Short mmCIF file of C-alpha atoms in Angstrom, two decimals:
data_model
loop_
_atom_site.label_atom_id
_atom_site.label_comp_id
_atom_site.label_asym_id
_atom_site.label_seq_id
_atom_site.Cartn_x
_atom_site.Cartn_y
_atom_site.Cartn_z
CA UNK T 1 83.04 164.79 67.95
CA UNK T 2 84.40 167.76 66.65
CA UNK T 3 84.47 168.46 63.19
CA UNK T 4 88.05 168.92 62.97
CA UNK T 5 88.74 165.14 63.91
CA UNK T 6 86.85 163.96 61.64
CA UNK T 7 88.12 165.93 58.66
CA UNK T 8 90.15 163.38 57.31
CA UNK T 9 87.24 161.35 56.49
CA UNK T 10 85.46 163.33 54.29
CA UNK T 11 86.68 166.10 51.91
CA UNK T 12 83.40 166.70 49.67
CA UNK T 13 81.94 163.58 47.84
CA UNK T 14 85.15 162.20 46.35
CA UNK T 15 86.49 160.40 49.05
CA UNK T 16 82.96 159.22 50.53
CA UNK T 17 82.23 157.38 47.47
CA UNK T 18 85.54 155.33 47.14
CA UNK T 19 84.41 153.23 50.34
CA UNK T 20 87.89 151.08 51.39
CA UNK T 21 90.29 152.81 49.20
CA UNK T 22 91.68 156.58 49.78
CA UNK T 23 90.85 158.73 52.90
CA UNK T 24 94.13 157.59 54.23
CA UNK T 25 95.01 158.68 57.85
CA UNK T 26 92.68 156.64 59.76
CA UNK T 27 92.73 153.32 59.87
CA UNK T 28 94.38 152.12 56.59
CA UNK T 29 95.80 149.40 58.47
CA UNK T 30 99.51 149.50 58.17
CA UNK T 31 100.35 151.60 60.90
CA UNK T 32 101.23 148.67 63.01
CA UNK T 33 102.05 144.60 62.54
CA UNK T 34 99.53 144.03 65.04
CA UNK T 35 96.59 146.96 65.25
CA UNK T 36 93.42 146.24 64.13
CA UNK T 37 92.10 148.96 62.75
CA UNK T 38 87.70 149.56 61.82
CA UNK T 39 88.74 149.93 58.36
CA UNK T 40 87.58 153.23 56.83
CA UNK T 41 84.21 152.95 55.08
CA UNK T 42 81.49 154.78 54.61
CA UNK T 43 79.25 155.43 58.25
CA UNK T 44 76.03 156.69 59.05
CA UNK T 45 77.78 159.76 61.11
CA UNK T 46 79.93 160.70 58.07
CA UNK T 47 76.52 160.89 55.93
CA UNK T 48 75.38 163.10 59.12
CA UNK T 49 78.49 165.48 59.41
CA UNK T 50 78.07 165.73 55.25
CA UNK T 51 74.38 166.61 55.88
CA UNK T 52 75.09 169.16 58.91
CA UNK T 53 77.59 170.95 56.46
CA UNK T 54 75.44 171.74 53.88
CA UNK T 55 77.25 169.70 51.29
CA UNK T 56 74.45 166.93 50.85
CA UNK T 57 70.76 167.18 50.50
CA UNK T 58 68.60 165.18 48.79
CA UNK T 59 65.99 165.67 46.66
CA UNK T 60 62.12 165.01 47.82
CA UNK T 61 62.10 162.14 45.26
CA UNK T 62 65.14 160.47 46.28
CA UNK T 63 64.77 160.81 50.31
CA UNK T 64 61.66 158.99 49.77
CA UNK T 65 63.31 156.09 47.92
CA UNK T 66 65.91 156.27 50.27
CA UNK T 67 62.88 155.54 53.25
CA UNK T 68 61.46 152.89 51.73
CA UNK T 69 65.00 151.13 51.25
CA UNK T 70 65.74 152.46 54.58
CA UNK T 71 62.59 150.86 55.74
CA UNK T 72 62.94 147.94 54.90
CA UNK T 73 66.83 147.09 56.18
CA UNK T 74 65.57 148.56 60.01
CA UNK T 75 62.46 146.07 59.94
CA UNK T 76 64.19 143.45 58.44
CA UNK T 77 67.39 144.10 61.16
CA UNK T 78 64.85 144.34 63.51
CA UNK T 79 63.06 140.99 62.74
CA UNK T 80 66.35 139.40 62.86
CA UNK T 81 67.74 140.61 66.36
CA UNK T 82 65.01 138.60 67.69
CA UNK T 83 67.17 135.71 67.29
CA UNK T 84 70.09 136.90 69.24
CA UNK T 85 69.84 133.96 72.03
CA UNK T 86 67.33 132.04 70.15
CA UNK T 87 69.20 130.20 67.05
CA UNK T 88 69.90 126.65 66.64
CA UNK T 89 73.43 126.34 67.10
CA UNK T 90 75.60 129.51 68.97
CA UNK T 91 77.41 130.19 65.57
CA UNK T 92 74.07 130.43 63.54
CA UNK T 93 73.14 133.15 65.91
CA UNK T 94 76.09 134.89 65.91
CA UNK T 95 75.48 135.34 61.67
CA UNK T 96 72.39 136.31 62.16
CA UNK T 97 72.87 138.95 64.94
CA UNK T 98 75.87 139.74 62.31
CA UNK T 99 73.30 140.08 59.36
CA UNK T 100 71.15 142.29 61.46
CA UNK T 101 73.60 144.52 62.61
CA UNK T 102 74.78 144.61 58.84
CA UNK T 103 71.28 145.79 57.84
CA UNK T 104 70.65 148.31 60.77
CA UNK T 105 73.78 149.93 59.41
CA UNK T 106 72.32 150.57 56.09
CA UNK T 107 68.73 151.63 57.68
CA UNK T 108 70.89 154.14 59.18
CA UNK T 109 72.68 155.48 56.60
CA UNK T 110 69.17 155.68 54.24
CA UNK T 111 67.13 157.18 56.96
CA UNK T 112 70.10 159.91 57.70
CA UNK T 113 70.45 160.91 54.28
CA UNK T 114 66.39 160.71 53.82
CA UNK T 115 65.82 162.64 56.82
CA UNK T 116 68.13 165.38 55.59
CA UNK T 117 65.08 166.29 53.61
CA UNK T 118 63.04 167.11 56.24
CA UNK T 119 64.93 168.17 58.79
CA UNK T 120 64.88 164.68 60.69
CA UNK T 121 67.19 162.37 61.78
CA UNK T 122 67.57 158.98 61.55
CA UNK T 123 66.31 158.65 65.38
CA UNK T 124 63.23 160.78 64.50
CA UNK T 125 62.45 158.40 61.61
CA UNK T 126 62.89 155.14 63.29
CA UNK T 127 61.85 155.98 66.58
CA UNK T 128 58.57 158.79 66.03
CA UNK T 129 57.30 157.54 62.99
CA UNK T 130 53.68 155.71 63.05
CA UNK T 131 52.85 152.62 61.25
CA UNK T 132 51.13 154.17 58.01
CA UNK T 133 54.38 156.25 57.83
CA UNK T 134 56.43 152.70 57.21
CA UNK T 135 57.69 152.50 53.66
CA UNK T 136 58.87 148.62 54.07
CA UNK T 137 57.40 146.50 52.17
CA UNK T 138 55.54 143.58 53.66
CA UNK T 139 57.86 141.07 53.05
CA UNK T 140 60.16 142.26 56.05
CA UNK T 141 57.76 141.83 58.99
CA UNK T 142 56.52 138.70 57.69
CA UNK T 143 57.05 137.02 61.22
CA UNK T 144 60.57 134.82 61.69
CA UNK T 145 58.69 131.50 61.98
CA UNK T 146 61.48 128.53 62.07
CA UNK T 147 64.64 129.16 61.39
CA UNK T 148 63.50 127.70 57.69
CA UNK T 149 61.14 130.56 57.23
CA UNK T 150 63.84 133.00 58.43
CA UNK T 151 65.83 131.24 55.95
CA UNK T 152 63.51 131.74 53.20
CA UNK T 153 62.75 135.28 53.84
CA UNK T 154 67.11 136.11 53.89
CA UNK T 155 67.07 134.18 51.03
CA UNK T 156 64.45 136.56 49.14
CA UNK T 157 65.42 139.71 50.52
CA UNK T 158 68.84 139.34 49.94
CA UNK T 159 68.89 138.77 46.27
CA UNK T 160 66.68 141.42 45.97
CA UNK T 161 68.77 143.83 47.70
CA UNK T 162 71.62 142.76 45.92
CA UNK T 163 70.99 142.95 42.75
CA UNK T 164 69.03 146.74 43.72
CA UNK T 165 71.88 148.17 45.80
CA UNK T 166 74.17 146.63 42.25
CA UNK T 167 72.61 148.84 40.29
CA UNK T 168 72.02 151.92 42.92
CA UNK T 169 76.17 151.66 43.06
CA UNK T 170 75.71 153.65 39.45
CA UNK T 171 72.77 156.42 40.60
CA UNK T 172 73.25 160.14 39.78
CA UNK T 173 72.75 160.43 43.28
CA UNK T 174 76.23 160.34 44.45
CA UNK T 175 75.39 159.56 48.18
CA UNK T 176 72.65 156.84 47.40
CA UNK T 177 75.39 155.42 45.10
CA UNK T 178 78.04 155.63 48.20
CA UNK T 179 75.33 153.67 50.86
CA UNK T 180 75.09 150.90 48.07
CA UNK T 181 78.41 150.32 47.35
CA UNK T 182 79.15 149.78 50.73
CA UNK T 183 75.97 147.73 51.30
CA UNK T 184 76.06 146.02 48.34
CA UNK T 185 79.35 143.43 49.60
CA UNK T 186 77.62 143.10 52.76
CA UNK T 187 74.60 141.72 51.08
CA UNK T 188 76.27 139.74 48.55
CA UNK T 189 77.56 137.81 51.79
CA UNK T 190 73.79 137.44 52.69
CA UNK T 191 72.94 136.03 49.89
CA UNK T 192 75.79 133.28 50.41
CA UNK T 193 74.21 132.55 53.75
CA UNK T 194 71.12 132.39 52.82
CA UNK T 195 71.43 129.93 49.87
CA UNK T 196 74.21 127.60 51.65
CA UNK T 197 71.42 126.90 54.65
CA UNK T 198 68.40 126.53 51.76
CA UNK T 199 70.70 123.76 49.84
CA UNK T 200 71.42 121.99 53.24
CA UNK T 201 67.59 122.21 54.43
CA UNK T 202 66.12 121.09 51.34
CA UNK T 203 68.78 118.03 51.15
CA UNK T 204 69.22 117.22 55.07
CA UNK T 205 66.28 115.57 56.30
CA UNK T 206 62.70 114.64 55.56
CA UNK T 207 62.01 117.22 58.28
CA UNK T 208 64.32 119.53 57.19
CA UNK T 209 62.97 119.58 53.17
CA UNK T 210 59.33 119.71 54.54
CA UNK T 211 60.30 122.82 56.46
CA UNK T 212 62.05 124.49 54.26
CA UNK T 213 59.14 124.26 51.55
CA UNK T 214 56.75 125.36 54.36
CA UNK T 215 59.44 128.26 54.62
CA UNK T 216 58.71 129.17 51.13
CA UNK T 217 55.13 128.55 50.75
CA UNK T 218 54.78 131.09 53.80
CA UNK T 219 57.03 133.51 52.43
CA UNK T 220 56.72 133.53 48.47
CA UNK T 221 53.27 135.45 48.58
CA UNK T 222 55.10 138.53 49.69
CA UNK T 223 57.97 138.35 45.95
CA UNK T 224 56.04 140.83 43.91
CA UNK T 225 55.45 143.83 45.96
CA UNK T 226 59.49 143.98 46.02
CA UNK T 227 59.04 144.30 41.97
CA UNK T 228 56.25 147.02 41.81
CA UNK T 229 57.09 150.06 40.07
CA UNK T 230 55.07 153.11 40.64
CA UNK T 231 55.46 156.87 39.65
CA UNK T 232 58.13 157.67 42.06
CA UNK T 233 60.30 154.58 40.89
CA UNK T 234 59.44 156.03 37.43
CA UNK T 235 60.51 159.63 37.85
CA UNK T 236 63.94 158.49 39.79
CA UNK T 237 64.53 155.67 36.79
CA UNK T 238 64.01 158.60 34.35
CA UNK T 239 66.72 160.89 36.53
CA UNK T 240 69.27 158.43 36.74
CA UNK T 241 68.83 158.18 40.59
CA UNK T 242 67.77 154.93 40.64
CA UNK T 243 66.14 151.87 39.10
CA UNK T 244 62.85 150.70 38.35
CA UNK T 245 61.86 147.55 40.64
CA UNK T 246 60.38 145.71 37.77
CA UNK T 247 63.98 145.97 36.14
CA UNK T 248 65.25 143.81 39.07
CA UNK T 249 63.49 140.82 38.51
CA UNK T 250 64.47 139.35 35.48
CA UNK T 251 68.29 138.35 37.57
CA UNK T 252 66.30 138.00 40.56
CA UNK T 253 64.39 135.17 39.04
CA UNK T 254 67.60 133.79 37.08
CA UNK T 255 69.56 133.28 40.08
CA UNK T 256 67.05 132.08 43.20
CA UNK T 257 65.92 130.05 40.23
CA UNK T 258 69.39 128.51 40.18
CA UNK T 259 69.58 127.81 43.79
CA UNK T 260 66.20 126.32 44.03
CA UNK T 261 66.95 123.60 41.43
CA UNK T 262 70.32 123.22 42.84
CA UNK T 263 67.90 122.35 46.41
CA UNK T 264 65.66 120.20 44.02
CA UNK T 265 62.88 122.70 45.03
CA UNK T 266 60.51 124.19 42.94
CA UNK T 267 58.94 128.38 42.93
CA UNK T 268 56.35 127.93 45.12
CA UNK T 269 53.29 128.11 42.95
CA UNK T 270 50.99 130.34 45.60
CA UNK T 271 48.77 133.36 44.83
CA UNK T 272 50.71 137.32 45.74
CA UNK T 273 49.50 139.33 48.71
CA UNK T 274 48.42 142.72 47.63
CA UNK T 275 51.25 144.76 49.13
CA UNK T 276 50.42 148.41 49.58
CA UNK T 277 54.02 148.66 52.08
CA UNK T 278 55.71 151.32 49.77
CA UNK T 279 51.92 153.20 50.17
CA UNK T 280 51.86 152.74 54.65
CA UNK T 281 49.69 150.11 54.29
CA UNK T 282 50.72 146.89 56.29
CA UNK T 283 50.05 143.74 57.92
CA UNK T 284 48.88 142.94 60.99
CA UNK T 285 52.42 142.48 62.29
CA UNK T 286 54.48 145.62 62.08
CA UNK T 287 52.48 147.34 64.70
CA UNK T 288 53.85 144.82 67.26
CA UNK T 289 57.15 145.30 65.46
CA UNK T 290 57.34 149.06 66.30
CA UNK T 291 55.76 148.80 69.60
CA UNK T 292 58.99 146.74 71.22
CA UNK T 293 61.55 148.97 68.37
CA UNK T 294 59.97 151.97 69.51
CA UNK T 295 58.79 151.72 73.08
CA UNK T 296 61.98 152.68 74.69
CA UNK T 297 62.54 155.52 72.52
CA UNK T 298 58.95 157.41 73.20
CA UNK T 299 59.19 156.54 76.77
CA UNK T 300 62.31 158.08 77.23
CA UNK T 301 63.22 160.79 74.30
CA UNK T 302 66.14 161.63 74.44
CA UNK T 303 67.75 159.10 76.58
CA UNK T 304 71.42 157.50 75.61
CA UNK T 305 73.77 154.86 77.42
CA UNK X 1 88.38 128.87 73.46
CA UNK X 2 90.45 125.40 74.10
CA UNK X 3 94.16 125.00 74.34
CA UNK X 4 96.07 124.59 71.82
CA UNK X 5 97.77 121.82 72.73
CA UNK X 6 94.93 119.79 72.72
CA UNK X 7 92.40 120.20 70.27
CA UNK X 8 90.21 117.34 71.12
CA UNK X 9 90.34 116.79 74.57
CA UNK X 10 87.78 118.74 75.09
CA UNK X 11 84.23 120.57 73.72
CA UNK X 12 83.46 124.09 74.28
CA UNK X 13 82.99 125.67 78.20
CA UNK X 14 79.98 124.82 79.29
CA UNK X 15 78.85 122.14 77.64
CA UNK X 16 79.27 118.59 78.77
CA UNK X 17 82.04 116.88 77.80
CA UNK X 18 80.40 113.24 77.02
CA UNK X 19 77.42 113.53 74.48
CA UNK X 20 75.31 110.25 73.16
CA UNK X 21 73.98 111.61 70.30
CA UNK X 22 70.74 110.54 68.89
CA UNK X 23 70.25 109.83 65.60
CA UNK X 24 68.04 112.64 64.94
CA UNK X 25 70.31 115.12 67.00
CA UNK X 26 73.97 114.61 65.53
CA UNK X 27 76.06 117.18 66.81
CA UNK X 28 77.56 119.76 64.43
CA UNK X 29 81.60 118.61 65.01
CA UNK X 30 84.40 120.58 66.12
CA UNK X 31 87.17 122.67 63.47
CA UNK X 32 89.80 124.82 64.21
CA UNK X 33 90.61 127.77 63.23
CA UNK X 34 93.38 129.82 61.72
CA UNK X 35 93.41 133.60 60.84
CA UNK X 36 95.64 135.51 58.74
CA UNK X 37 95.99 139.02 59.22
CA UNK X 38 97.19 141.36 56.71
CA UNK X 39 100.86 141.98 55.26
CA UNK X 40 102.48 138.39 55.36
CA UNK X 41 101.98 137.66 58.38
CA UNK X 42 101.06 133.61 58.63
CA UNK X 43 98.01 131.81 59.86
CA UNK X 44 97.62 131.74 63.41
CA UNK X 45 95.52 129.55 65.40
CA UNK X 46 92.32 132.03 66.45
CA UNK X 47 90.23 129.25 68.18
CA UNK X 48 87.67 126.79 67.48
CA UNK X 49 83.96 126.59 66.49
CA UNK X 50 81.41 124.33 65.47
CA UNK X 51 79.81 123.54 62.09
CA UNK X 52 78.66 120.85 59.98
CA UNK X 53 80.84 120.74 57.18
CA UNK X 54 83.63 122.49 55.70
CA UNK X 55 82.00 125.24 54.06
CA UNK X 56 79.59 126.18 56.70
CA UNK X 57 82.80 126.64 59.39
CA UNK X 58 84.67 128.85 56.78
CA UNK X 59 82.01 130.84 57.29
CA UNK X 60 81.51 130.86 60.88
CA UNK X 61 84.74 131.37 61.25
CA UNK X 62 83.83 134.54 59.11
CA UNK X 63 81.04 135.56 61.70
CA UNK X 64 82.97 134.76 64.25
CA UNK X 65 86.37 135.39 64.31
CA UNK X 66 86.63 138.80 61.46
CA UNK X 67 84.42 140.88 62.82
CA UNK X 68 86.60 143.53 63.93
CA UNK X 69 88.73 143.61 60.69
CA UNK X 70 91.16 141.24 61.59
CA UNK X 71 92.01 138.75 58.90
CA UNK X 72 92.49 138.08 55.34
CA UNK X 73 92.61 134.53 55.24
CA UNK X 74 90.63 131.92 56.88
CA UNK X 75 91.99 128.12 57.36
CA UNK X 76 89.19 125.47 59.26
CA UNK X 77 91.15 121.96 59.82
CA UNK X 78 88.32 119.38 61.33
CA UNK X 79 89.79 119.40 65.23
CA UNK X 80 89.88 115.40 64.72
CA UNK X 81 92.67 115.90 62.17
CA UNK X 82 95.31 117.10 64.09
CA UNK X 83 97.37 115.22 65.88
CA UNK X 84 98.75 116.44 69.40
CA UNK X 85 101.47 116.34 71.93
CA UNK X 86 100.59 114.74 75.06
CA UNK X 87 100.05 117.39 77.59
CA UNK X 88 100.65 115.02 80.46
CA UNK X 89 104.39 114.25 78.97
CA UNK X 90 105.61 117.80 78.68
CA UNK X 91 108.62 116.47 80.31
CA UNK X 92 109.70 113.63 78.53
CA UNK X 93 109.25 115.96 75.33
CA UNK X 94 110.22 119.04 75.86
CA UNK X 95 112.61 119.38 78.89
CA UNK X 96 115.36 117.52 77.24
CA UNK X 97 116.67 120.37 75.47
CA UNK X 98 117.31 122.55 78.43
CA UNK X 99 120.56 123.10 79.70
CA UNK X 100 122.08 121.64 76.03
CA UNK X 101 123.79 125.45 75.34
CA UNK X 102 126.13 123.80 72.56
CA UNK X 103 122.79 123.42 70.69
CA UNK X 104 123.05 127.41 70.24
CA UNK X 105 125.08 129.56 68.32
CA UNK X 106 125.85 131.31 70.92
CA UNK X 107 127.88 128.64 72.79
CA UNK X 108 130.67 128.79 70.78
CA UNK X 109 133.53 131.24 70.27
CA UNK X 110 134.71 132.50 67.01
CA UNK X 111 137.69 131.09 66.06
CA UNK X 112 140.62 133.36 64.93
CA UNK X 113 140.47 134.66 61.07
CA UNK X 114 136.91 133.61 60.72
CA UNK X 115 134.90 136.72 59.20
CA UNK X 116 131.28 137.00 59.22
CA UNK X 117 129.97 134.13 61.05
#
């Protein structure tokens, strides 16, 4: 792609940051009665061509928030893709190959702009990057389970990243703030999904409630990690960048809290795992996560279809 | 995706046609749906999924049927709810109007004086 085709797209920072509205000549969608068009919102490559130009860089602090937000979107997509073939019904799997591809999308765009720090892109982070260099925290690679513990897992991450990608929508960083305005209505629909199949678990069957509660018991443990602040979250809260965690919780809490006594369930009542994600310390599981993400990558660098 | 003339006739490709459901295992039922693209344009039939209750097929319809940008509007109508020609009696119904030209317009001649007909 040569820069010249793609110079409609992105005239400095201005037009990035608008998302649907404004670039114009591509893909506004009434060039034609019947042409679909992609739309024209923010992509991992424009981040890229921005990056390759000189005209975005991040700062060490903010590429490294960017990774562990990056981080945990890939892991989480990557968890999810396993159910391509595998759901309950061939419309549940489509939404969740859907939700997964919506959250690979946003790994991308993190881990692009991150990696413009280093010199790396977003292949180098996913694909070359050992476990203790993870930034996810453990919640993602909790294994899929049933579909009730996927369930309860979307249900968890996706308030979470809603109401953090809400508030990243208004960083100083004027990239970060592009990613999570675009990611942010894609998550809000995640957060729909999530709580429509957690109201019709916990009231379809005897099976159904017990499973979903399992769901929860299995993945509650893994809630506060996502609302840890350390000095990095403190030094990007004081810069305007971005939020601390800890700041999140108080509408996290409000509104799974209304959803689970909508479901007639109650916050599972179970002691917190010690985290250590954001630090590269993990569980047992995402080594066997980045074997099968990273396998075909390191066996073949370089390779493309 | 099934035709449009009958909705009910039959379930998806592939998966047999006659189902005795067990009580634990009721099937998710059938809806049909219609997109709307952009500009004024109206709802058009897209196809048909399955789901087990209204809101749950709004939103496969979502997943399955906007990916690529192509609506603004989603209808679901449960499949049982629409009634349907009988594809078998196409003739009956719909060859009677053939070969009826005075039923057009364009059958008759203006007659002298007339303006702007």
């Amino acid at each position: 792609m040569t820069d010249k085709a793609t110079d409609f797209a992105i005239e400095g920072h201005g037009d990035i940051s608008v998302g649907v509205s404004g670039a114009g000549a591509s893909g506004d969608g009434s060039a034609s009665a019947t042409r679909i068009t992609p739309g024209n919102a923010l992509r991992p490559e424009d981040i890229a061509l921005e990056i390759r130009r000189g005209q975005v860089k991040p700062s060490d602090d903010v590429a490294e928030f960017a990774l562990r937000i990056g981080d945990d979107a890939l892991i989480l997509a990557q968890r999810l893709g396993h159910w391509i073939s595998r759901a309950p019904e061939l419309e549940e799997d489509v939404a969740l190959g859907n939700i997964a591809l919506d959250q690979l999308g946003h790994a991308r765009s993190f881990l692009t702009y991150a990696g413009a720090a280093w010199g790396k892109s977003e292949d180098d982070l996913a694909y070359f990057r050992s476990e203790p260099e993870f930034r996810s925290a453990h919640l993602v690679e909790q294994p899929n389970g049933d579909f009730a513990v996927t369930i309860a897992r979307q249900f968890v991450v996706s308030y979470y990243q809603y109401e953090l990608y809400r508030r990243l929508t208004e960083s100083t960083d004027a990239t970060l703030a592009a990613i999570s305005a675009k990611a942010v209505k894609e998550v809000d629909y995640h957060r729909d999904h999530s709580a429509q199949w957690v109201l019709r678990l916990a009231g379809g069957t005897e099976e159904s409630r017990a499973r979903m509660i399992q769901g929860f018991q299995l993945i509650w443990p893994y809630v506060d990690e996502l609302f840890e602040d350390d000095e990095l979250t403190t030094r990007l809260a004081e810069s305007g960048a971005a939020v601390e965690p800890s700041s999140l919780r108080g509408d996290f809490d409000r509104l799974t809290g209304e959803v689970l006594a909508e479901a007639g369930l109650d916050i599972p009542k179970v002691p917190q795992a010690l985290g250590g994600g954001r630090r590269g310390k993990h569980s047992e599981f995402l080594g066997y996560v980045l074997a099968e993400m990273q396998v075909l990558a390191r066996e073949h660098p370089g390779a493309s279809w | 995706m099934i035709p449009n003339d009958s909705p009910t006739s039959q379930a998806r490709p592939g998966t047999p046609v006659v189902v005795a459901p067990t009580p634990e295992e009721t099937p998710w039922s059938l809806w049909e749906v219609f997109v709307r693209s952009s500009r004024g344009l109206s709802h058009v039939h897209a196809g048909s999924l399955h789901a087990p209750d209204a809101a749950m097929a709004l939103r496969n319809a979502r997943d399955l049927y906007t990916r690529r940008n192509e609506g603004v509007s989603i209808w679901v109508v449960p499949a049982e709810a629409i009634s349907s020609s009988d594809p078998d009696s196409k003739g009956s119904f719909f060859e009677s109007p053939q070969g009826k030209d005075y039923r057009h317009a364009t059958y008759y001649t203006k007659s002298e004086g007339v303006k702007h007909l």
